[in-house]
Coordinates of C-alpha atoms in Angstrom, one line a residue:
X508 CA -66.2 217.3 194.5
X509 CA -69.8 217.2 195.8
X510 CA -71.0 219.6 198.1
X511 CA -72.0 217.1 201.0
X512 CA -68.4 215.8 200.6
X513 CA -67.1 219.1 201.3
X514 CA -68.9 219.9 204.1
X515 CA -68.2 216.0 205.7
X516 CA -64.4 217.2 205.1
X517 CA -64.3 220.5 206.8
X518 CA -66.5 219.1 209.6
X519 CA -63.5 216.1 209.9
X520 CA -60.7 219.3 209.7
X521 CA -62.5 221.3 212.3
X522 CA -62.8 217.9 214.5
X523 CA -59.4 217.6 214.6
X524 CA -58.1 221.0 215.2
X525 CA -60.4 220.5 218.2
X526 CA -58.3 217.7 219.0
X527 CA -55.1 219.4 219.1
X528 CA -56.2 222.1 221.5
X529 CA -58.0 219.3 224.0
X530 CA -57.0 215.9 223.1
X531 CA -58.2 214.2 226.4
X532 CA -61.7 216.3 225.9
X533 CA -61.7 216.0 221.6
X534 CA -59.8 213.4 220.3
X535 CA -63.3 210.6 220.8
X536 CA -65.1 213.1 218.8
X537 CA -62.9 212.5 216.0
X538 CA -64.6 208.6 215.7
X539 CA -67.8 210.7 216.5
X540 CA -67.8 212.0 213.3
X541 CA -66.4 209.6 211.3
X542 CA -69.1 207.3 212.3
X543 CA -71.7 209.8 211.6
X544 CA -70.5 210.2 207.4
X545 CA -69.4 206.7 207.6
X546 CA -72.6 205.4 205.9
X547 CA -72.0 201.7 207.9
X548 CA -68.4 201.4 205.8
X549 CA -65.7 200.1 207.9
X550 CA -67.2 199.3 211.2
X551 CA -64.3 196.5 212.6
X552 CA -61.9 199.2 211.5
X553 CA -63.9 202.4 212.8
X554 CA -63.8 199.9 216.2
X555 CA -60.4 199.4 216.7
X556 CA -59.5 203.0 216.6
X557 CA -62.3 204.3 218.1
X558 CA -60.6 201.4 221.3
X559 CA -57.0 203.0 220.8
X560 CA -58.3 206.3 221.1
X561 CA -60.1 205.8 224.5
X562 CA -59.0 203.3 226.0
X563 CA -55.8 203.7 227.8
X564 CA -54.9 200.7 228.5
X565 CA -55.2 199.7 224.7
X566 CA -51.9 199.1 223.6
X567 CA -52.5 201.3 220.4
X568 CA -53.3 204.4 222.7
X569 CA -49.9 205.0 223.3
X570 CA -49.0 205.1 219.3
X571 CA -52.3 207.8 219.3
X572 CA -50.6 210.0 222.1
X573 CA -47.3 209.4 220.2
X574 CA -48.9 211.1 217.1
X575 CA -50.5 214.1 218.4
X576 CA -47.2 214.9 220.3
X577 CA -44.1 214.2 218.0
X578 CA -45.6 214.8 214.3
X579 CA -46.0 217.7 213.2
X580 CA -49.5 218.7 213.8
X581 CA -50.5 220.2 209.9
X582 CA -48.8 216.8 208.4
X583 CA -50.7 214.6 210.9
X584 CA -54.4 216.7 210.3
X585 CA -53.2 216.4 206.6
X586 CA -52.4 212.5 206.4
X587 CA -55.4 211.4 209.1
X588 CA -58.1 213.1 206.7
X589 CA -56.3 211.8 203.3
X590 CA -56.6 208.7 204.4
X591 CA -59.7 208.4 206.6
X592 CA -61.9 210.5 204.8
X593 CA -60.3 210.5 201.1
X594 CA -59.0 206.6 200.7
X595 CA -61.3 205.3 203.3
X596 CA -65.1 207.1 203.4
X597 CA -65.1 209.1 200.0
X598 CA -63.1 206.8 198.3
X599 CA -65.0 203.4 199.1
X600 CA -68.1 204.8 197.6
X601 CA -66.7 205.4 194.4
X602 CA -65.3 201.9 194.8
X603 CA -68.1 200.2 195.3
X604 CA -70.0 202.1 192.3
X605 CA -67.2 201.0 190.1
X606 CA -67.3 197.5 191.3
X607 CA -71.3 197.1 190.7
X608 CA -70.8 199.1 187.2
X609 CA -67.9 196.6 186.1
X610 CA -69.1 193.4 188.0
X611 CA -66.0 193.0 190.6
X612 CA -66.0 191.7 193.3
X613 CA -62.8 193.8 194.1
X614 CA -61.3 196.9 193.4
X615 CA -57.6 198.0 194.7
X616 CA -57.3 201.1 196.3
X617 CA -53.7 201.2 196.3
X618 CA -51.9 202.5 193.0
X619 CA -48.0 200.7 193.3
X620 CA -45.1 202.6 191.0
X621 CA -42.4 200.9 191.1
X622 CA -41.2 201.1 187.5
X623 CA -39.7 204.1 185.7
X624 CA -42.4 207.1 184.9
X625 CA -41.9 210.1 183.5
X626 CA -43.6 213.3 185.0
X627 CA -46.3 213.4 182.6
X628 CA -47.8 209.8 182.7
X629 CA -47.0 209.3 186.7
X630 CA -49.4 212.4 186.8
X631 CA -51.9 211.1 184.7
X632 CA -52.1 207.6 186.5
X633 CA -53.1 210.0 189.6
X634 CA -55.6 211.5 188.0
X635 CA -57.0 208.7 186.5
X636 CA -56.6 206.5 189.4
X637 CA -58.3 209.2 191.7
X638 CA -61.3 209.1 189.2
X639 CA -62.5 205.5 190.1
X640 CA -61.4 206.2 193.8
X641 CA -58.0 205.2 194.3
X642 CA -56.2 208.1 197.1
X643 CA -53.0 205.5 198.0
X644 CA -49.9 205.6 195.9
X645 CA -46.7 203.6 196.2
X646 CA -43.9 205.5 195.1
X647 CA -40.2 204.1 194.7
X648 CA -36.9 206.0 194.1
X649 CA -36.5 208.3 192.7
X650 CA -37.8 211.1 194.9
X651 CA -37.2 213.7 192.6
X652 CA -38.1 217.8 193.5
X653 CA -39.9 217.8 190.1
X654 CA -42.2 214.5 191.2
X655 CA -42.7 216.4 194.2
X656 CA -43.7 219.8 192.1
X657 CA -46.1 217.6 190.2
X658 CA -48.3 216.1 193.4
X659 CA -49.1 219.8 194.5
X660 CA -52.0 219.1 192.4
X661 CA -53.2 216.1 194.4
X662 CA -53.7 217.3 197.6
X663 CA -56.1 214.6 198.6
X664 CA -54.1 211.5 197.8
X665 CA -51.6 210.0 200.6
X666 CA -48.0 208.8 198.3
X667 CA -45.6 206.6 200.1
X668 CA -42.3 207.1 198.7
X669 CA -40.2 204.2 199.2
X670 CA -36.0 205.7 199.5
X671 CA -32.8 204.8 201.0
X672 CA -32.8 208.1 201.8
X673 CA -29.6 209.6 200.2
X674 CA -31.6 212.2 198.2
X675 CA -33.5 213.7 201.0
X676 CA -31.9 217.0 201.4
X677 CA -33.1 220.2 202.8
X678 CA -34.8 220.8 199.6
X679 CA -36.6 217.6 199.5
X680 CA -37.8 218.2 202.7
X681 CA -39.6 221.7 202.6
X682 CA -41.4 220.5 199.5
X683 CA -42.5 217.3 202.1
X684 CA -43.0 219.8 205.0
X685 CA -45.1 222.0 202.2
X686 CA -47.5 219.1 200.8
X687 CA -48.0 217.1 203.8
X688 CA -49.2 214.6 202.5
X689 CA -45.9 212.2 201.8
X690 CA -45.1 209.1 204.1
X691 CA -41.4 208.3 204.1
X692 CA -40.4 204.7 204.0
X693 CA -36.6 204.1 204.5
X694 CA -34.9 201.0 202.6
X695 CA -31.9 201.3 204.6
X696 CA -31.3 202.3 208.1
X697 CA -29.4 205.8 208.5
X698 CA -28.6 207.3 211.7
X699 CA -28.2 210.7 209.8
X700 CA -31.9 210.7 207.8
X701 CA -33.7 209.4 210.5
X702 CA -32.5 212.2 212.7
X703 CA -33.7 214.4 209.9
X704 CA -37.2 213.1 210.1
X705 CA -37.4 213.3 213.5
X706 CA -36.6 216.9 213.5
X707 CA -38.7 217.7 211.1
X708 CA -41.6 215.5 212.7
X709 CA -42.1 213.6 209.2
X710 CA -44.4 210.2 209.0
X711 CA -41.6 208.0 208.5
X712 CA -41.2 204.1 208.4
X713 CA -39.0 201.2 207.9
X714 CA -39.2 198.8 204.9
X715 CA -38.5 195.5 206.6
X716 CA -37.8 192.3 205.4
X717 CA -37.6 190.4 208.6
X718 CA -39.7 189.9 211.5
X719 CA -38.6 189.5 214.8
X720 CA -40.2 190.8 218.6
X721 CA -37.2 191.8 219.7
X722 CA -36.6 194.1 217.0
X723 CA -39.6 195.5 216.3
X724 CA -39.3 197.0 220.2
X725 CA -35.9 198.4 219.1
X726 CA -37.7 199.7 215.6
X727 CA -40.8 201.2 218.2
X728 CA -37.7 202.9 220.8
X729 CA -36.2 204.7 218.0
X730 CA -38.8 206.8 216.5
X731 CA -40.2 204.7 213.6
X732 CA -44.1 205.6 213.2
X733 CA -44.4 202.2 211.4
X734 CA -42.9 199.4 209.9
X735 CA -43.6 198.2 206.1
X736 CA -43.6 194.4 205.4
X737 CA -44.6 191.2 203.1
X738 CA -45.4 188.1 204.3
X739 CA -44.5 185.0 202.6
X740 CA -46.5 182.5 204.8
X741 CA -49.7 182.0 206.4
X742 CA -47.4 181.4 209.6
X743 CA -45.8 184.6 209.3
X744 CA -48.5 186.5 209.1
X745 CA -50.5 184.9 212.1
X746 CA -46.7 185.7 214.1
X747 CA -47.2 189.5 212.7
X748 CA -50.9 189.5 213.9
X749 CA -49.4 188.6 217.3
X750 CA -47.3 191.5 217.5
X751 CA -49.9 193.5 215.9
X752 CA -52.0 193.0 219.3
X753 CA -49.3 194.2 221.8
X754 CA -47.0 196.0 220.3
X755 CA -47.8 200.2 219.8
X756 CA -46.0 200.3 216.6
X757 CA -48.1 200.0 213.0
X758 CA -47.0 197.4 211.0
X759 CA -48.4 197.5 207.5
X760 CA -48.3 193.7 205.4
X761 CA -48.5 194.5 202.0
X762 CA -49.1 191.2 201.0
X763 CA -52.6 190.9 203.5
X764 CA -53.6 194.5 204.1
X765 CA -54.0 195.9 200.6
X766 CA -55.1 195.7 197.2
X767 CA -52.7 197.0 194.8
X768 CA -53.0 197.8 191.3
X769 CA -49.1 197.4 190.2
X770 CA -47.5 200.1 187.5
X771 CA -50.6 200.4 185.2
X772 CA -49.9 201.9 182.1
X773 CA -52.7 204.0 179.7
X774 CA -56.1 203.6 180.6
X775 CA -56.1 202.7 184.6
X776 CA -59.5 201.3 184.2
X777 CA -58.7 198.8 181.8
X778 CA -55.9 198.0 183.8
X779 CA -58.1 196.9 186.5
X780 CA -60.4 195.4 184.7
X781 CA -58.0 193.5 183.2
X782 CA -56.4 192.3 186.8
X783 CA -56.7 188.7 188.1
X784 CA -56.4 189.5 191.8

């Protein structure tokens, strides 16, 4: 890592442990400094949080105040700088680069796994993929302690492990509670694992595969941090867009909100180079 990137990330760190001990005094500093490293990337993004976090009748500064207070403060520092400094600032400039070196007009900078990888080539996909700027990884079962052994080495990716949750034993969740860096997103409701999370103050979703108002306020009143989706139609996702706008709950579309390079295999460049999308 580059020097200046260093110092832009301990700045960030030190921001936000400024946060934790005076959130109504520190937390619009955090957008402070993010627009100061942010090199003009992102601006309608770096807006909308930067109106959640100080605005208080923005219906997103709610789901702010609900993540300094109920996650656990080293997994929320952790996961806020993965992805805003690591996917989002660092990692768009190495995106970019790669785009004007290969002529795309695109580049994904979400890694999906959701075949069968042994330990060996699942870590080599992360270090390949982190190489051309790619910090997001989609993870499905199964949520192994040896996969989580392995991502100790990749502290400054963000993996969203995708589980119905049966596997998530005490174990399991020290070695999440120890990386910080792991989002947890349920494929089955479970009174029993969600009461886990919660007490252990884990980032932790739904994987949805209906959308309704009604429910997403009974998703919001039980804990959920967000809810994962895919849109099928350009109708459903204007009706998600509407609860996107009132509702303090993040709701992530797969379909609309990301570019995802799906199980490469060998060279991860190619891969992409290769892809339609």
């Amino acid at each position: 890592m580059e020097i200046a990137e260093t110092f832009k990330r301990y700045g960030f760190e030190k921001v936000l442990d400024l946060a934790y001990q005076d959130p109504e005094k520190y937390l619009p500093y955090i957008m402070h400094f993010v627009d100061s490293i942010s090199e003009d990337r992102f601006s309608s993004q770096r807006a909308l949080v930067r109106k959640a976090i100080e605005e208080k009748d923005h219906p997103y500064h709610i789901y702010v105040r609900h993540l300094f207070h109920d996650l656990d403060p080293e997994i929320a520092k952790k996961l806020v700088t993965n992805i805003m400094i690591y996917a989002g600032i660092f990692g768009s400039k190495t995106r970019n680069e790669m785009k004007e070196t290969y002529g795309r007009k695109r580049w994904p900078w979400v890694i999906g796994m959701s075949e069968d990888y042994d330990l060996e080539e699942m870590d080599d996909m992360i270090t390949q993929g982190e190489e051309v700027g790619i910090f997001i990884y989609l993870i499905e079962e199964p949520l192994t302690e040896e996969v989580l052994d392995m991502l100790k080495e990749h502290t400054h990716s963000t993996f969203v492990f995708f589980t119905d949750g049966d596997h998530l034993d005490s174990n399991r969740m020290s070695k999440i509670m120890k990386l910080r860096n792991i989002m947890i997103t349920l494929t089955k409701e479970k009174e029993e694992t969600m009461a886990l999370l919660k007490k252990k103050c884990v980032y932790f979703g739904l994987s949805s595969k209906t959308i309704d108002e009604d429910w997403f306020e009974d998703k919001m009143n039980e804990g959920y941090y967000y809810l994962w989706y895919k849109t099928k139609s350009p109708d459903e996702f204007a009706l998600l867009k509407t609860y996107r706008q009132k509702r303090p709950l993040l709701m992530v579309d797969e379909s609309k909100d990301m570019y995802i390079l799906e199980n490469p295999h060998g060279s991860v460049l190619e891969n992409i180079k290769n892809d339609r999308k």
